[in-house]
Coordinates of C-alpha atoms in Angstrom, one line a residue:
Chain Y
X224 CA 118.5 22.5 -152.7
X225 CA 116.1 24.0 -150.0
X226 CA 117.4 27.0 -151.7
X227 CA 116.2 25.7 -155.0
X228 CA 113.5 25.1 -153.3
X229 CA 112.9 28.1 -152.5
X230 CA 113.8 29.9 -156.0
X231 CA 111.5 27.5 -157.9
X232 CA 108.7 28.8 -155.9
X233 CA 109.2 32.4 -155.6
X234 CA 109.5 32.0 -160.2
X235 CA 106.3 30.3 -160.2
X236 CA 104.7 33.0 -157.6
X237 CA 105.4 35.3 -159.5
X238 CA 104.2 34.2 -162.7
X239 CA 100.2 33.2 -161.3
X240 CA 100.2 36.8 -159.6
X241 CA 101.7 38.5 -162.3
X242 CA 102.7 37.6 -165.3
X243 CA 100.1 35.5 -166.4
X244 CA 97.2 37.7 -165.1
X245 CA 95.0 38.6 -168.3
X246 CA 96.1 42.1 -168.3
X247 CA 99.5 41.0 -168.3
X248 CA 98.9 38.1 -170.6
X249 CA 97.1 40.7 -172.9
X250 CA 99.8 43.8 -172.7
X251 CA 102.6 40.8 -174.0
X252 CA 100.2 40.5 -176.9
X253 CA 99.0 43.6 -178.0
X254 CA 102.1 45.7 -177.2
X255 CA 104.3 43.9 -179.6
X256 CA 101.7 43.5 -182.1
X257 CA 101.4 47.6 -181.9
X258 CA 104.6 48.2 -182.4
X259 CA 105.3 45.5 -185.2
X260 CA 102.2 47.4 -186.8
X261 CA 103.3 51.1 -186.2
X262 CA 106.9 50.8 -187.9
X263 CA 105.6 48.3 -190.9
X264 CA 102.8 50.7 -191.6
X265 CA 105.2 53.7 -191.0
X266 CA 108.1 52.4 -193.2
X267 CA 106.7 52.4 -196.7
X268 CA 108.2 49.8 -198.1
X269 CA 105.5 47.3 -197.6
X270 CA 106.7 43.1 -196.5
X271 CA 110.1 43.6 -198.3
X272 CA 111.1 45.8 -194.8
X273 CA 109.9 43.4 -192.7
X274 CA 113.9 41.9 -192.2
X275 CA 115.0 45.4 -191.1
X276 CA 112.6 45.9 -189.3
X277 CA 111.9 42.8 -187.0
X278 CA 115.6 43.7 -184.8
X279 CA 113.8 47.2 -183.3
X280 CA 110.4 45.2 -182.9
X281 CA 112.2 42.8 -180.8
X282 CA 114.2 44.7 -178.4
X283 CA 111.5 47.3 -177.5
X284 CA 109.3 44.8 -176.9
X285 CA 111.3 42.6 -174.7
X286 CA 112.2 45.9 -172.7
X287 CA 109.2 47.5 -172.3
X288 CA 107.4 44.0 -171.7
X289 CA 110.4 43.7 -168.6
X290 CA 110.6 46.7 -167.2
X291 CA 107.1 47.4 -166.8
X292 CA 105.8 44.6 -164.3
X293 CA 109.2 44.2 -163.0
X294 CA 109.5 48.0 -161.8
X295 CA 106.2 47.4 -160.6
X296 CA 105.6 44.4 -159.2
X297 CA 108.8 45.1 -157.3
X298 CA 108.0 48.1 -156.1
X299 CA 104.5 47.2 -155.0
X300 CA 105.5 43.7 -152.6
X301 CA 108.2 46.9 -151.4
X302 CA 105.5 49.5 -150.5
X303 CA 103.2 46.5 -149.5
X304 CA 105.9 45.0 -147.3
X305 CA 105.2 41.8 -148.3
X306 CA 108.9 41.9 -149.5
X307 CA 110.3 41.1 -146.2
X308 CA 108.8 38.2 -146.1
X309 CA 111.4 37.4 -149.1
X310 CA 113.9 39.0 -147.1
X311 CA 113.4 37.5 -144.0
X312 CA 114.0 34.4 -146.0
X313 CA 117.4 32.4 -145.1
X314 CA 118.2 32.6 -148.5
X315 CA 121.2 34.7 -150.4
X316 CA 120.4 37.9 -151.6
X317 CA 121.7 37.6 -154.9
X318 CA 119.8 34.5 -155.3
X319 CA 115.9 35.8 -154.0
X320 CA 116.4 39.1 -156.7
X321 CA 118.0 35.9 -159.7
X322 CA 114.3 34.3 -158.6
X323 CA 112.3 38.1 -158.2
X324 CA 114.3 39.0 -162.1
X325 CA 113.1 35.1 -163.8
X326 CA 109.8 35.7 -163.7
X327 CA 110.6 39.0 -165.8
X328 CA 113.0 37.2 -168.0
X329 CA 111.0 34.4 -169.3
X330 CA 108.1 37.2 -169.9
X331 CA 110.6 39.2 -171.8
X332 CA 111.7 36.0 -173.6
X333 CA 107.5 35.0 -174.7
X334 CA 107.5 38.4 -175.0
X335 CA 110.1 38.4 -178.8
X336 CA 108.6 35.5 -180.0
X337 CA 105.3 37.4 -180.7
X338 CA 106.3 40.0 -183.4
X339 CA 108.9 36.6 -184.7
X340 CA 105.8 34.7 -184.9
X341 CA 104.3 37.4 -186.9
X342 CA 106.8 38.2 -189.6
X343 CA 107.3 34.4 -190.1
X344 CA 104.0 34.6 -192.0
X345 CA 104.8 37.9 -193.7
X346 CA 108.6 37.0 -195.0
X347 CA 111.2 34.8 -195.6
X348 CA 112.7 34.6 -193.1
X349 CA 115.5 31.4 -193.7
X350 CA 118.8 33.3 -193.8
X351 CA 117.8 34.2 -190.1
X352 CA 120.0 32.3 -187.4
X353 CA 118.2 31.5 -184.8
X354 CA 120.5 30.5 -182.7
X355 CA 121.4 33.5 -182.1
X356 CA 118.2 35.4 -182.2
X357 CA 117.0 33.1 -179.0
X358 CA 120.5 34.3 -177.4
X359 CA 120.5 37.9 -178.4
X360 CA 116.9 37.1 -177.2
X361 CA 118.2 36.1 -173.9
X362 CA 120.7 38.5 -173.1
X363 CA 118.3 41.6 -174.0
X364 CA 115.5 40.3 -172.1
X365 CA 118.2 40.3 -169.2
X366 CA 119.6 43.4 -169.1
X367 CA 116.2 44.9 -169.7
X368 CA 115.1 43.3 -166.9
X369 CA 118.5 44.3 -164.4
X370 CA 117.7 47.3 -166.0
X371 CA 114.3 47.4 -164.9
X372 CA 115.2 46.0 -161.2
X373 CA 117.9 49.3 -160.7
X374 CA 114.6 51.4 -161.6
X375 CA 113.0 49.3 -158.9
X376 CA 115.1 49.2 -156.1
X377 CA 115.8 53.1 -156.6
X378 CA 112.6 54.6 -155.9
X379 CA 109.9 53.7 -153.7
X380 CA 106.2 54.7 -155.4
X381 CA 104.7 52.2 -158.4
X382 CA 104.3 55.7 -160.1
X383 CA 108.2 57.0 -159.8
X384 CA 109.3 53.4 -160.9
X385 CA 107.3 53.9 -164.1
X386 CA 108.3 57.7 -164.3
X387 CA 111.9 56.6 -164.0
X388 CA 111.8 53.6 -166.5
X389 CA 110.8 56.3 -169.2
X390 CA 113.4 58.3 -168.6
X391 CA 115.4 55.7 -170.0
X392 CA 113.2 53.7 -172.3
X393 CA 111.9 56.3 -174.5
X394 CA 115.0 57.6 -175.3
X395 CA 116.6 53.6 -176.0
X396 CA 113.8 53.5 -178.8
X397 CA 115.9 56.1 -180.3
X398 CA 119.5 55.7 -179.4
X399 CA 119.7 52.4 -179.6
X400 CA 119.9 52.0 -183.2
X401 CA 117.0 49.8 -183.0
X402 CA 115.1 51.1 -186.7
X403 CA 117.7 53.6 -188.3
X404 CA 121.6 53.1 -187.6
X405 CA 123.1 54.7 -184.6
X406 CA 125.6 56.5 -187.8
X407 CA 122.8 58.5 -188.7
X408 CA 122.8 59.9 -185.8
X409 CA 123.2 63.9 -185.6
X410 CA 127.3 63.0 -184.0
X411 CA 126.9 64.3 -180.5
X412 CA 124.3 61.9 -179.3
X413 CA 126.1 58.5 -180.8
X414 CA 128.7 58.3 -177.2
X415 CA 125.3 58.1 -175.4
X416 CA 124.1 55.7 -178.0
X417 CA 127.1 53.5 -176.0
X418 CA 126.2 53.9 -172.9
X419 CA 123.1 51.3 -173.3
X420 CA 122.8 47.2 -173.3
X421 CA 119.7 47.5 -175.8
X422 CA 122.5 49.0 -178.2
X423 CA 124.2 46.0 -178.4
X424 CA 121.2 43.6 -178.0
X425 CA 120.1 44.9 -181.2
X426 CA 123.5 45.2 -182.9
X427 CA 123.1 41.1 -182.4
X428 CA 119.9 40.8 -183.8
X429 CA 120.6 43.0 -186.7
X430 CA 123.4 40.6 -187.7
X431 CA 121.5 37.6 -186.8
X432 CA 118.5 38.9 -188.7
X433 CA 119.8 40.4 -191.8
X434 CA 123.2 40.8 -191.9
X435 CA 124.1 44.0 -190.6
X436 CA 125.6 44.3 -187.6
X437 CA 128.3 47.2 -186.7
X438 CA 130.5 45.5 -183.8
X439 CA 131.9 41.2 -184.0
X440 CA 129.1 38.7 -181.8
X441 CA 131.3 38.3 -179.2
X442 CA 132.1 41.7 -178.5
X443 CA 128.0 42.5 -178.3
X444 CA 127.2 39.2 -175.9
X445 CA 130.8 40.0 -173.6
X446 CA 129.8 43.7 -173.5
X447 CA 125.5 43.6 -172.8
X448 CA 126.5 40.6 -170.3
X449 CA 128.9 43.2 -168.7
X450 CA 126.2 45.5 -168.4
X451 CA 123.9 42.4 -166.7
X452 CA 126.5 42.0 -164.5
X453 CA 127.2 46.2 -163.5
X454 CA 123.3 46.4 -163.4
X455 CA 122.6 43.8 -160.6
X456 CA 125.5 44.3 -158.2
X457 CA 124.7 47.9 -158.1
X458 CA 120.9 47.1 -157.7
X459 CA 121.9 44.1 -155.1
X460 CA 124.3 46.9 -153.5
X461 CA 121.3 49.6 -152.9
X462 CA 118.5 46.9 -152.0
X463 CA 121.3 46.1 -149.1
X464 CA 122.0 50.2 -148.2
X465 CA 118.8 51.1 -148.9
X466 CA 116.2 48.5 -147.8
X467 CA 118.5 46.9 -145.2
X468 CA 118.9 49.8 -143.3
Chain W
X208 CA 90.2 44.7 -96.1
X209 CA 92.8 44.7 -98.6
X210 CA 94.6 41.8 -98.5
X211 CA 98.1 41.7 -100.0
X212 CA 98.2 39.8 -103.8
X213 CA 100.5 36.1 -103.4
X214 CA 104.4 36.5 -103.9
X215 CA 105.7 34.9 -106.6
X216 CA 105.7 30.9 -106.6
X217 CA 109.7 29.7 -105.5
X218 CA 108.5 26.3 -107.2
X219 CA 108.4 28.5 -111.0
X220 CA 112.2 27.9 -112.6
X221 CA 113.7 31.6 -113.3
X222 CA 113.3 31.7 -117.2
X223 CA 117.6 33.2 -116.3
X224 CA 117.9 28.7 -115.5
X225 CA 117.8 28.0 -119.2
X226 CA 119.7 28.6 -122.6
X227 CA 120.4 32.1 -123.9
X228 CA 118.8 31.7 -127.0
X229 CA 119.1 35.6 -127.8
X230 CA 121.3 37.4 -126.2
X231 CA 121.9 41.4 -127.0
X232 CA 125.1 43.5 -126.3
X233 CA 124.9 47.4 -126.6
X234 CA 123.0 47.4 -129.7
X235 CA 122.2 50.9 -131.1
X236 CA 120.8 51.9 -134.0
X237 CA 120.5 55.7 -135.5
X238 CA 118.9 57.1 -137.8
X239 CA 120.3 60.3 -138.6
X240 CA 120.6 62.7 -135.7
X241 CA 117.6 60.3 -134.0
X242 CA 118.8 57.5 -131.8
X243 CA 115.9 54.4 -132.2
X244 CA 118.0 52.3 -130.0
X245 CA 120.7 52.9 -127.7
X246 CA 122.8 51.0 -126.2
X247 CA 120.7 48.2 -125.6
X248 CA 121.5 44.9 -123.5
X249 CA 119.5 42.3 -123.1
X250 CA 118.9 38.1 -123.0
X251 CA 115.9 36.2 -124.3
X252 CA 115.7 32.7 -122.8
X253 CA 114.5 29.4 -124.2
X254 CA 111.0 29.1 -123.9
X255 CA 110.9 32.0 -122.7
X256 CA 107.9 34.2 -123.8
X257 CA 109.9 37.4 -123.5
X258 CA 107.3 41.3 -123.4
X259 CA 109.6 43.9 -125.0
X260 CA 107.1 47.1 -123.6
X261 CA 107.1 50.1 -124.7
X262 CA 105.0 53.6 -126.1
X263 CA 104.8 53.9 -130.1
X264 CA 108.6 55.3 -131.8
X265 CA 110.3 54.0 -128.5
X266 CA 112.3 51.0 -130.9
X267 CA 110.5 47.9 -130.2
X268 CA 110.2 47.6 -134.1
X269 CA 113.8 48.9 -135.0
X270 CA 115.0 46.4 -132.2
X271 CA 113.2 43.5 -134.0
X272 CA 114.8 44.4 -137.4
X273 CA 118.1 44.4 -136.4
X274 CA 117.6 41.2 -134.9
X275 CA 116.0 39.3 -137.9
X276 CA 118.0 41.0 -140.6
X277 CA 115.9 44.1 -141.9
X278 CA 117.7 46.9 -140.1
X279 CA 122.0 46.7 -139.4
X280 CA 122.9 47.6 -135.9
X281 CA 125.2 50.5 -135.4
X282 CA 127.1 49.3 -132.6
X283 CA 126.9 46.2 -130.7
X284 CA 126.2 42.7 -131.0
X285 CA 123.4 39.9 -130.8
X286 CA 123.9 36.2 -131.2
X287 CA 120.7 34.4 -131.8
X288 CA 120.8 29.9 -131.2
X289 CA 124.7 30.4 -130.5
X290 CA 125.6 32.1 -133.9
X291 CA 126.9 35.4 -134.0
X292 CA 124.4 37.3 -136.3
X293 CA 125.5 40.6 -136.0
X294 CA 127.5 41.2 -139.4
X295 CA 125.7 38.4 -141.1
X296 CA 121.9 37.7 -139.9
X297 CA 121.8 35.7 -142.6
X298 CA 123.0 33.0 -141.1
X299 CA 120.4 32.2 -138.2
X300 CA 117.0 33.2 -140.4
X301 CA 116.3 29.0 -140.5
X302 CA 116.2 28.8 -136.9
X303 CA 114.0 32.4 -136.1
X304 CA 109.8 33.1 -137.1
X305 CA 108.7 36.8 -137.7
X306 CA 105.1 38.3 -137.5
X307 CA 105.6 41.9 -138.6
X308 CA 103.5 44.5 -137.3
X309 CA 101.1 44.7 -140.6
X310 CA 99.9 41.8 -142.3
X311 CA 102.1 41.2 -145.1
X312 CA 101.3 38.8 -146.9
X313 CA 100.2 38.2 -150.5
X314 CA 96.9 39.5 -151.2
X315 CA 96.3 38.3 -154.8
X316 CA 97.1 34.9 -152.7
X317 CA 94.8 32.2 -151.2
X318 CA 95.2 31.7 -147.0
X319 CA 96.6 28.5 -148.3
X320 CA 98.9 29.6 -151.3
X321 CA 100.0 31.7 -148.9
X322 CA 101.1 29.6 -146.2
X323 CA 102.9 26.8 -149.2
X324 CA 104.2 29.6 -150.9
X325 CA 105.5 30.8 -147.7
X326 CA 106.9 27.3 -146.6
X327 CA 108.7 26.9 -149.7
X328 CA 111.5 30.3 -148.7
X329 CA 112.6 27.7 -146.1
X330 CA 113.0 24.8 -148.3
X331 CA 109.8 22.7 -147.3
X332 CA 109.1 20.2 -149.6
X333 CA 105.3 20.1 -151.8
X334 CA 104.2 17.5 -149.7
X335 CA 105.3 18.3 -146.1
X336 CA 104.0 22.7 -146.9
X337 CA 101.1 21.2 -147.9
X338 CA 100.2 19.1 -144.7
X339 CA 101.8 21.6 -142.3
X340 CA 99.2 24.4 -144.0
X341 CA 96.8 22.5 -143.8
X342 CA 97.7 21.2 -139.7
X343 CA 98.1 25.2 -139.3
X344 CA 94.7 26.7 -141.5
X345 CA 93.0 24.3 -138.4
X346 CA 94.4 25.3 -135.5
X347 CA 94.4 28.9 -136.3
X348 CA 90.4 28.2 -137.7
X349 CA 90.6 29.3 -140.8
X350 CA 89.5 26.4 -142.8
X351 CA 86.5 28.1 -144.4
X352 CA 88.4 30.4 -145.1
X353 CA 91.7 28.8 -146.8
X354 CA 90.6 29.2 -150.8
X355 CA 89.9 32.2 -150.3
X356 CA 92.4 35.5 -151.7
X357 CA 94.0 36.8 -148.6
X358 CA 93.2 40.0 -149.7
X359 CA 89.2 39.7 -148.4
X360 CA 89.8 38.2 -144.9
X361 CA 89.0 40.0 -142.0
X362 CA 91.4 42.7 -140.1
X363 CA 91.5 39.4 -137.6
X364 CA 91.5 36.6 -140.0
X365 CA 94.5 38.9 -141.8
X366 CA 96.2 38.5 -138.2
X367 CA 96.3 34.5 -137.7
X368 CA 96.7 34.1 -141.0
X369 CA 100.2 36.2 -140.5
X370 CA 100.9 34.7 -137.5
X371 CA 100.7 31.0 -138.9
X372 CA 103.0 31.5 -142.1
X373 CA 105.6 32.7 -139.0
X374 CA 105.4 29.3 -137.6
X375 CA 105.3 27.6 -140.9
X376 CA 108.5 26.3 -140.5
X377 CA 108.5 25.6 -136.8
X378 CA 111.0 28.5 -135.5
X379 CA 113.2 28.0 -132.4
X380 CA 112.2 31.6 -131.6
X381 CA 108.7 33.8 -133.3
X382 CA 109.1 37.4 -133.7
X383 CA 105.8 38.7 -132.9
X384 CA 105.2 42.6 -133.5
X385 CA 102.2 44.0 -131.6
X386 CA 99.9 41.2 -133.0
X387 CA 96.7 42.5 -131.8
X388 CA 97.4 46.1 -132.4
X389 CA 94.2 47.5 -134.5
X390 CA 92.1 44.6 -134.1
X391 CA 88.7 43.9 -132.6
X392 CA 88.6 42.3 -128.9
X393 CA 87.2 38.6 -130.0
X394 CA 90.3 38.8 -132.2
X395 CA 92.4 39.1 -130.0
X396 CA 91.3 37.4 -127.4
X397 CA 92.2 34.4 -129.9
X398 CA 95.4 35.1 -131.0
X399 CA 96.5 35.4 -127.3
X400 CA 95.3 32.4 -126.6
X401 CA 97.7 31.1 -129.4
X402 CA 100.1 32.9 -128.4
X403 CA 99.8 31.3 -125.1
X404 CA 99.6 27.9 -127.1
X405 CA 102.6 28.2 -128.5
X406 CA 104.2 29.4 -125.9
X407 CA 103.3 26.1 -123.8
X408 CA 104.7 24.3 -127.0
X409 CA 108.4 25.3 -126.4
X410 CA 108.7 28.2 -128.9
X411 CA 110.7 31.3 -127.3
X412 CA 108.7 34.3 -127.8
X413 CA 109.8 37.7 -128.7
X414 CA 106.5 39.9 -127.9
X415 CA 106.5 43.1 -128.0
X416 CA 103.6 45.0 -127.5
X417 CA 102.1 48.8 -125.7
X418 CA 99.4 46.6 -125.1
X419 CA 100.9 46.5 -121.2
X420 CA 97.7 43.9 -119.8
X421 CA 98.4 41.7 -122.8
X422 CA 102.1 41.6 -121.5
X423 CA 101.2 41.2 -117.8
X424 CA 99.4 38.1 -119.1
X425 CA 100.9 36.6 -121.5
X426 CA 105.3 37.4 -120.9
X427 CA 106.8 35.6 -118.2
X428 CA 109.8 38.6 -118.2
X429 CA 109.3 42.0 -119.6
X430 CA 111.7 44.8 -120.9
X431 CA 110.4 48.5 -120.7
X432 CA 112.0 50.8 -124.1
X433 CA 111.7 54.1 -123.6
X434 CA 113.1 56.6 -126.3
X435 CA 115.5 53.4 -127.9
X436 CA 116.9 53.0 -124.4
X437 CA 115.9 49.6 -122.1
X438 CA 114.7 50.8 -118.6
X439 CA 113.6 47.5 -116.4
X440 CA 114.1 43.8 -117.1
X441 CA 112.5 41.8 -114.8
X442 CA 110.4 38.9 -114.2
X443 CA 106.9 39.9 -114.5
X444 CA 106.2 38.9 -110.7
X445 CA 109.8 40.7 -109.5
X446 CA 108.3 44.1 -111.2
X447 CA 105.0 43.8 -109.6
X448 CA 106.3 43.4 -106.0
X449 CA 107.1 46.5 -104.8
X450 CA 104.1 48.2 -106.5
X451 CA 102.0 45.3 -104.2
X452 CA 103.4 46.4 -101.1
X453 CA 101.5 49.5 -101.3
X454 CA 97.7 49.4 -101.0
X455 CA 95.3 51.2 -103.3
X456 CA 91.5 51.4 -103.0
X457 CA 89.3 53.1 -105.7
X458 CA 85.6 55.3 -104.2
X459 CA 83.4 56.1 -106.7
X460 CA 81.1 59.2 -105.8
X461 CA 78.2 60.5 -107.5
X462 CA 78.8 63.7 -105.9
X463 CA 80.7 65.8 -104.0
X464 CA 81.4 68.6 -101.9
X465 CA 84.0 71.5 -101.4
X466 CA 87.2 70.7 -99.3
X467 CA 86.2 66.4 -99.2
X468 CA 89.5 66.0 -99.9
X469 CA 90.8 68.2 -97.0
X470 CA 88.2 66.7 -95.0
X471 CA 89.5 62.7 -95.1
X472 CA 93.6 63.9 -95.6
X473 CA 92.2 65.2 -91.5
X474 CA 90.8 62.6 -90.7
X475 CA 93.3 59.9 -92.4
X476 CA 96.6 61.2 -92.5
X477 CA 98.1 58.6 -93.3
X478 CA 96.6 58.1 -96.3
X479 CA 96.8 59.2 -100.0
X480 CA 94.2 61.0 -101.6
X481 CA 93.6 61.6 -105.7
X482 CA 90.9 63.0 -107.5
X483 CA 91.3 60.2 -110.6
X484 CA 88.0 61.9 -112.1
X485 CA 85.5 63.4 -111.5
X486 CA 83.4 60.9 -109.2
X487 CA 86.5 59.1 -108.6
X488 CA 88.7 58.9 -105.7
X489 CA 92.0 56.8 -105.2
X490 CA 93.2 56.6 -101.6
X491 CA 97.0 55.2 -101.5
X492 CA 98.7 53.8 -98.3
X493 CA 101.9 51.7 -97.3
X494 CA 99.3 50.4 -94.3
X495 CA 95.8 48.0 -94.3
X496 CA 93.0 50.6 -96.0
X497 CA 90.1 49.4 -94.1
X498 CA 87.0 50.8 -96.7
X499 CA 84.7 50.8 -93.7
X500 CA 85.4 54.2 -92.2
X501 CA 86.4 56.0 -94.9
X502 CA 82.8 55.7 -97.0
X503 CA 81.2 56.4 -93.4
X504 CA 82.6 60.0 -93.7
X505 CA 82.3 60.8 -97.1
X506 CA 78.7 59.8 -96.1
X507 CA 78.5 62.0 -93.5
X508 CA 79.5 65.1 -95.8
X509 CA 76.4 64.3 -98.4
X510 CA 78.2 61.9 -100.9
X511 CA 76.7 59.5 -101.9
X512 CA 79.7 56.0 -102.5
X513 CA 78.1 53.6 -105.8
X514 CA 81.2 51.4 -105.1
X515 CA 84.5 51.3 -103.1
X516 CA 87.1 48.6 -104.4
X517 CA 90.2 47.0 -104.4
X518 CA 93.0 48.1 -107.3
X519 CA 94.9 45.3 -108.2
X520 CA 98.4 46.6 -108.6
X521 CA 99.3 46.7 -112.6
X522 CA 102.0 46.3 -114.9
X523 CA 100.6 50.2 -116.2
X524 CA 101.7 51.4 -112.4
X525 CA 105.4 50.0 -113.2
X526 CA 105.6 51.3 -116.0
X527 CA 104.5 54.8 -115.0
X528 CA 107.1 54.6 -112.5
X529 CA 110.5 53.4 -114.2
X530 CA 109.3 55.2 -117.5
X531 CA 107.8 58.9 -116.0
X532 CA 105.3 58.3 -118.8
X533 CA 101.9 59.1 -118.0
X534 CA 99.5 56.7 -118.6
X535 CA 97.4 58.9 -120.5
X536 CA 99.7 59.5 -123.4
X537 CA 99.7 55.3 -123.7
X538 CA 95.8 55.2 -123.7
X539 CA 95.9 58.1 -126.3
X540 CA 97.6 55.2 -128.0
X541 CA 95.7 52.4 -127.4
X542 CA 92.5 54.7 -129.1
X543 CA 94.5 55.5 -132.3
X544 CA 95.6 51.7 -132.6
X545 CA 92.3 50.4 -132.7
X546 CA 90.1 48.1 -130.5
X547 CA 92.2 45.1 -129.7
X548 CA 93.1 46.5 -126.0
X549 CA 94.0 43.2 -123.7

């Protein structure tokens, strides 16, 4: 019980201190709106393209929302040494890091609903499997957050975290099948696509929104869950070896 | 006439008569080829205020980090409150409070919210943590600043709130790492009073500092650490005893003449004379030093004496003896780190 009091308070503290701050709320709203506008206008095929573009816009909104904030908050707290307070608390490191990432996961899920709400007004989404969309959003948010955590614990400066994030994020926009299928990529780039968890999350969304997925649903969820476990494990290992010297 | 200082009061119980709350055995930590802490062994007893002294970079913070779980020892063992924490320091983290050498609370939270948040990390329920936060804010004189963000606090206020956060869960053992470094004299004095109050209330305190006078004033026992190695550990009274047997006075003069020292040494062969600085002569002896003949001889040479006073033996002298580190080096460190000197 005591551990969960700590867990809940870390989550709520982070929400208040970081995620619910006006600049971050506006970032969370404006960023998905900008992506949505940019891709719909660029597609040139009018409102018919909404269902095909929506999975990519959702995924990209979650990816940028989670990785940007988590990389900053964890790296900033480490730099200012307030993270030591958490390391000194009598709670297991795994639970502590789950608490630190829960706020970002929630932020990512909320981000995902900005383009969804917009799309509801623009297109007929009656065929969409909403349960799968919600679950996919959650899994994308978890895997992106853990990717952000992995980045945050691998660097020591906030600017390094941002730079390192972009090293992953920008290739992911093109390699993960968000706006065009992986089969349209040059053959030598295709294997890279399967190294990113977002590929599988986007595939679930494509299947749930316009019934065009490559892999079976169960396989996609299993692979993305595997990525989550791997990234979290690597992050904890990095904290143990780099931060508790 | 120099009067010897009082011998230690035998009625005061020695800390070793109490239960050992921290037992450290052959603790070693290396960073590459540099030994930050090497083969360090000591015990801290229940209710004791234990001082861990040394210059910057001596290994004080590394030792605290190992004992609190922020660093892993390369070898050795430590037991906190009967729990072997060498491999898993988390097992005793609910028993300890830590005040790091930097005030590291959350700048965007208010003083009150910072304390409530720190209390929640130890599983305290909402009502309990709010009550405790309020009482600590009152105890530390920060009630009026409770709603202000920590980021806008003065350095002294930040230090006080950081100490309050360290004791929010009423720990058995409190680790204080350089609590008065870099703050003004008045705040440092208040913090020393608060530390003494916590000690009186029964908290076991592990205090690291490079302010020797502060440790002398507050601690029961002191360990000196130099370049990662413990060079001496004992009660303050026992540390001072050997140097108390040697008397010292300081004579201040406005001018000097050639070979004054030679003349003094010839007239008083049992005394040691040292020129401390321009205008100051330190006189030491195993025997009682009678000031009047000394002053008379100096004045007969045409030198005006403005002051002659007995020097109280201090831990600084002990530290210099056991560590070989010059006082000047310690003073420079104090100047560098700000105005919180004792």
